[in-house]
CSV table of C-alpha atoms in Angstrom, one decimal:
chain,number,residue,atom,x,y,z
C,1,UNK,CA,-1.4,13.7,-86.7
C,2,UNK,CA,-2.2,13.2,-90.4
C,3,UNK,CA,-3.5,9.9,-91.9
C,4,UNK,CA,-4.0,8.4,-95.3
C,5,UNK,CA,-5.8,5.2,-96.4
C,6,UNK,CA,-4.0,2.0,-95.6
C,7,UNK,CA,-3.3,-0.4,-98.4
C,8,UNK,CA,-2.8,-3.6,-96.5
C,9,UNK,CA,-5.1,-5.6,-94.1
C,10,UNK,CA,-7.6,-2.7,-93.8
C,11,UNK,CA,-10.7,-4.9,-93.7
C,12,UNK,CA,-9.6,-6.7,-90.5
C,13,UNK,CA,-8.8,-3.5,-88.6
C,14,UNK,CA,-12.0,-1.8,-89.9
C,15,UNK,CA,-14.2,-4.7,-88.8
C,16,UNK,CA,-12.6,-4.8,-85.4
C,17,UNK,CA,-13.2,-1.0,-85.1
C,18,UNK,CA,-16.9,-1.6,-85.9
C,19,UNK,CA,-17.3,-4.4,-83.4
C,20,UNK,CA,-15.8,-2.5,-80.5
C,21,UNK,CA,-16.9,1.0,-81.4
C,22,UNK,CA,-13.3,2.1,-82.1
C,23,UNK,CA,-12.2,4.7,-84.7
C,24,UNK,CA,-10.3,3.6,-87.7
C,25,UNK,CA,-7.9,6.2,-89.1
C,26,UNK,CA,-5.5,4.5,-91.6
C,27,UNK,CA,-1.8,5.1,-92.2
C,28,UNK,CA,0.1,7.5,-89.9
C,29,UNK,CA,1.7,10.3,-91.9
C,30,UNK,CA,4.4,12.1,-89.8
C,31,UNK,CA,4.9,15.8,-90.6
C,32,UNK,CA,7.5,18.3,-89.7
C,33,UNK,CA,5.1,20.0,-87.3
C,34,UNK,CA,4.1,16.8,-85.6
C,35,UNK,CA,6.6,14.2,-84.5
C,36,UNK,CA,4.3,12.5,-82.0
C,37,UNK,CA,4.5,8.7,-82.2
C,38,UNK,CA,1.2,7.3,-81.0
C,39,UNK,CA,2.6,3.8,-80.1
C,40,UNK,CA,6.1,3.4,-78.9
C,41,UNK,CA,7.5,0.2,-77.3
C,42,UNK,CA,10.3,-2.0,-78.3
C,43,UNK,CA,9.5,-1.9,-82.0
C,44,UNK,CA,9.6,1.9,-82.3
C,45,UNK,CA,12.1,3.1,-84.9
C,46,UNK,CA,12.8,6.3,-87.0
C,47,UNK,CA,12.1,4.1,-90.0
C,48,UNK,CA,8.8,2.7,-88.9
C,49,UNK,CA,5.7,2.7,-91.0
C,50,UNK,CA,2.5,2.6,-89.0
C,51,UNK,CA,-0.6,1.4,-90.9
C,52,UNK,CA,-4.2,0.8,-89.9
C,53,UNK,CA,-4.1,3.0,-86.8
C,54,UNK,CA,-7.2,2.3,-84.8
C,55,UNK,CA,-8.0,3.9,-81.4
C,56,UNK,CA,-10.7,4.1,-78.7
C,57,UNK,CA,-11.9,2.7,-75.4
C,58,UNK,CA,-12.5,-0.9,-74.5
C,59,UNK,CA,-13.6,-2.0,-71.1
C,60,UNK,CA,-12.7,1.4,-69.8
C,61,UNK,CA,-9.1,1.1,-71.2
C,62,UNK,CA,-7.7,3.5,-73.8
C,63,UNK,CA,-6.4,1.3,-76.6
C,64,UNK,CA,-4.5,1.8,-79.8
C,65,UNK,CA,-4.0,-0.8,-82.5
C,66,UNK,CA,-1.8,-0.6,-85.6
C,67,UNK,CA,0.3,-2.5,-88.0
C,68,UNK,CA,4.0,-1.5,-87.8
C,69,UNK,CA,6.7,-2.3,-90.3
C,70,UNK,CA,10.4,-1.6,-90.4
C,71,UNK,CA,13.8,-3.4,-90.9
C,72,UNK,CA,15.5,-5.4,-88.2
C,73,UNK,CA,19.2,-6.5,-88.3
C,74,UNK,CA,19.6,-10.1,-87.3
C,75,UNK,CA,22.5,-11.6,-85.4
C,76,UNK,CA,24.1,-12.7,-88.6
C,77,UNK,CA,23.9,-9.0,-89.9
C,78,UNK,CA,21.1,-9.8,-92.4
C,79,UNK,CA,18.6,-7.0,-92.7
C,80,UNK,CA,15.0,-8.2,-92.9
C,81,UNK,CA,11.7,-6.4,-93.0
C,82,UNK,CA,9.3,-7.2,-90.1
C,83,UNK,CA,5.6,-6.4,-89.6
C,84,UNK,CA,3.9,-6.5,-86.2
C,85,UNK,CA,0.2,-6.1,-85.4
C,86,UNK,CA,0.4,-4.1,-82.1
C,87,UNK,CA,-2.1,-3.4,-79.4
C,88,UNK,CA,-1.4,-0.8,-76.7
C,89,UNK,CA,-3.4,-0.2,-73.6
C,90,UNK,CA,-3.0,2.6,-71.0
C,91,UNK,CA,-2.9,1.1,-67.5
C,92,UNK,CA,-5.2,2.8,-64.9
C,93,UNK,CA,-3.1,2.7,-61.8
C,94,UNK,CA,-0.1,0.4,-62.3
C,95,UNK,CA,3.3,1.8,-63.3
C,96,UNK,CA,6.0,-0.8,-63.9
C,97,UNK,CA,9.7,-0.7,-65.0
C,98,UNK,CA,10.2,-1.8,-68.6
C,99,UNK,CA,9.9,-5.5,-69.1
C,100,UNK,CA,9.5,-7.7,-72.2
C,101,UNK,CA,7.9,-11.2,-72.1
C,102,UNK,CA,8.7,-13.0,-75.3
C,103,UNK,CA,6.7,-16.0,-76.5
C,104,UNK,CA,8.7,-18.8,-78.0
C,105,UNK,CA,6.0,-20.4,-80.1
C,106,UNK,CA,6.2,-18.3,-83.3
C,107,UNK,CA,7.9,-18.5,-86.6
C,108,UNK,CA,9.9,-15.2,-86.1
C,109,UNK,CA,11.4,-14.2,-82.8
C,110,UNK,CA,13.0,-10.8,-82.8
C,111,UNK,CA,12.2,-9.8,-79.2
C,112,UNK,CA,15.7,-10.7,-78.0
C,113,UNK,CA,17.3,-8.5,-80.7
C,114,UNK,CA,14.9,-5.6,-80.0
C,115,UNK,CA,15.5,-6.1,-76.2
C,116,UNK,CA,19.3,-5.9,-76.8
C,117,UNK,CA,18.8,-2.5,-78.5
C,118,UNK,CA,17.4,-1.4,-75.2
C,119,UNK,CA,20.2,-3.0,-73.3
C,120,UNK,CA,17.9,-5.6,-71.8
C,121,UNK,CA,18.7,-9.2,-71.6
C,122,UNK,CA,17.0,-12.5,-70.7
C,123,UNK,CA,16.9,-13.2,-67.0
C,124,UNK,CA,16.9,-16.6,-65.2
C,125,UNK,CA,13.2,-17.0,-64.2
C,126,UNK,CA,14.3,-18.3,-60.8
C,127,UNK,CA,15.4,-14.8,-60.0
C,128,UNK,CA,11.8,-13.7,-60.0
C,129,UNK,CA,11.5,-15.2,-56.5
C,130,UNK,CA,8.2,-16.8,-57.1
C,131,UNK,CA,7.1,-20.3,-58.3
C,132,UNK,CA,7.4,-20.6,-62.1
C,133,UNK,CA,5.6,-23.4,-63.9
C,134,UNK,CA,7.6,-25.6,-66.2
C,135,UNK,CA,5.1,-24.9,-69.0
C,136,UNK,CA,5.6,-21.1,-68.7
C,137,UNK,CA,9.4,-21.5,-68.5
C,138,UNK,CA,9.5,-23.5,-71.6
C,139,UNK,CA,7.3,-21.1,-73.6
C,140,UNK,CA,8.4,-17.6,-72.5
C,141,UNK,CA,11.6,-15.6,-72.0
C,142,UNK,CA,11.6,-12.5,-69.7
C,143,UNK,CA,13.8,-9.5,-70.3
C,144,UNK,CA,14.1,-6.9,-67.5
C,145,UNK,CA,17.0,-5.0,-65.9
C,146,UNK,CA,18.3,-6.9,-62.8
C,147,UNK,CA,17.6,-4.0,-60.5
C,148,UNK,CA,13.9,-4.1,-61.5
C,149,UNK,CA,13.2,-7.8,-61.0
C,150,UNK,CA,11.6,-7.3,-57.6
C,151,UNK,CA,9.2,-4.7,-59.0
C,152,UNK,CA,7.7,-7.0,-61.6
C,153,UNK,CA,7.6,-10.3,-59.8
C,154,UNK,CA,4.1,-9.8,-58.4
C,155,UNK,CA,2.4,-10.1,-61.9
C,156,UNK,CA,3.7,-13.7,-62.4
C,157,UNK,CA,0.8,-15.3,-60.6
C,158,UNK,CA,-0.3,-18.9,-61.4
C,159,UNK,CA,-3.3,-17.6,-63.2
C,160,UNK,CA,-1.1,-15.2,-65.3
C,161,UNK,CA,1.3,-18.0,-66.2
C,162,UNK,CA,-1.4,-20.4,-67.1
C,163,UNK,CA,-3.3,-18.0,-69.3
C,164,UNK,CA,-0.2,-17.1,-71.3
C,165,UNK,CA,1.2,-20.6,-71.5
C,166,UNK,CA,-2.1,-22.2,-72.7
C,167,UNK,CA,-3.2,-19.6,-75.2
C,168,UNK,CA,-0.5,-16.9,-76.0
C,169,UNK,CA,2.9,-18.5,-76.4
C,170,UNK,CA,2.9,-17.0,-80.0
C,171,UNK,CA,2.7,-13.4,-78.6
C,172,UNK,CA,5.2,-11.0,-77.2
C,173,UNK,CA,4.2,-8.6,-74.4
C,174,UNK,CA,5.9,-5.4,-73.1
C,175,UNK,CA,5.1,-3.1,-70.2
C,176,UNK,CA,6.8,0.3,-69.8
C,177,UNK,CA,5.5,2.6,-67.1
C,178,UNK,CA,1.8,2.8,-67.6
C,179,UNK,CA,1.9,1.4,-71.1
C,180,UNK,CA,1.1,-2.2,-72.0
C,181,UNK,CA,1.9,-3.6,-75.4
C,182,UNK,CA,1.1,-6.9,-77.2
C,183,UNK,CA,2.9,-7.9,-80.4
C,184,UNK,CA,1.7,-10.5,-82.9
C,185,UNK,CA,3.4,-12.0,-86.0
C,186,UNK,CA,0.3,-13.4,-87.6
C,187,UNK,CA,0.3,-12.9,-91.4
C,188,UNK,CA,-2.0,-12.3,-93.2
C,189,UNK,CA,-3.9,-10.4,-90.4
C,190,UNK,CA,-7.3,-11.9,-89.7
C,191,UNK,CA,-10.1,-10.4,-87.7
C,192,UNK,CA,-10.0,-13.3,-85.3
C,193,UNK,CA,-6.3,-12.7,-84.6
C,194,UNK,CA,-6.8,-9.0,-83.9
C,195,UNK,CA,-9.8,-9.8,-81.6
C,196,UNK,CA,-7.7,-12.3,-79.7
C,197,UNK,CA,-4.9,-9.9,-79.4
C,198,UNK,CA,-7.1,-7.1,-78.1
C,199,UNK,CA,-8.8,-9.4,-75.6
C,200,UNK,CA,-5.5,-10.7,-74.0
C,201,UNK,CA,-4.2,-7.1,-73.8
C,202,UNK,CA,-7.3,-6.0,-71.9
C,203,UNK,CA,-7.2,-9.1,-69.7
C,204,UNK,CA,-3.5,-8.5,-68.9
C,205,UNK,CA,-4.1,-4.8,-68.2
C,206,UNK,CA,-6.8,-5.7,-65.7
C,207,UNK,CA,-4.5,-8.3,-64.1
C,208,UNK,CA,-1.6,-5.8,-63.7
C,209,UNK,CA,-3.9,-3.1,-62.4
C,210,UNK,CA,-5.5,-5.4,-59.8
C,211,UNK,CA,-2.1,-6.0,-58.3
C,212,UNK,CA,-1.1,-2.3,-58.1
């Protein structure tokens, strides 16, 4: 994997790397000899540009952060450029089917479009078969294949619902196998926003692993 200096939001990622003992690399430069994409998830695209790649270990979890940009086609066929600060963590023991949890309290919401690319659609939360708080239901949408619902319902504990509803309704989350992702839409990117995103990703990773 080759890298070059990132032009945008470098200070925030660099400071986060210093605070947590991570390694800051810069902009990912794909080559013909290396087609490895370090962070995949629902925003992965052949057209993606990954800036501010930062990696290391936090609270025993391997994590990768970056700033991804590419175009998205809206439902009215408009093509718009989107940028997501992304944090990925490798789960220790849990392995879940692909699921997206989309926060509704943000200025741009592309998770439903990105989920549709993956042939995933919003489910009725009652189908999870567990008590769902009204606050969580009003602030989040869940996308998962119907046949996988019973395999993800355990993570929707009251503590999980309360944590996300109170503090992270502006964030999207995705789990796919042993990979956990969080997506933010904060612009410009501030150190406090990245720190918050990293912390909830680690908290959620621990929560999911504790139920495996």
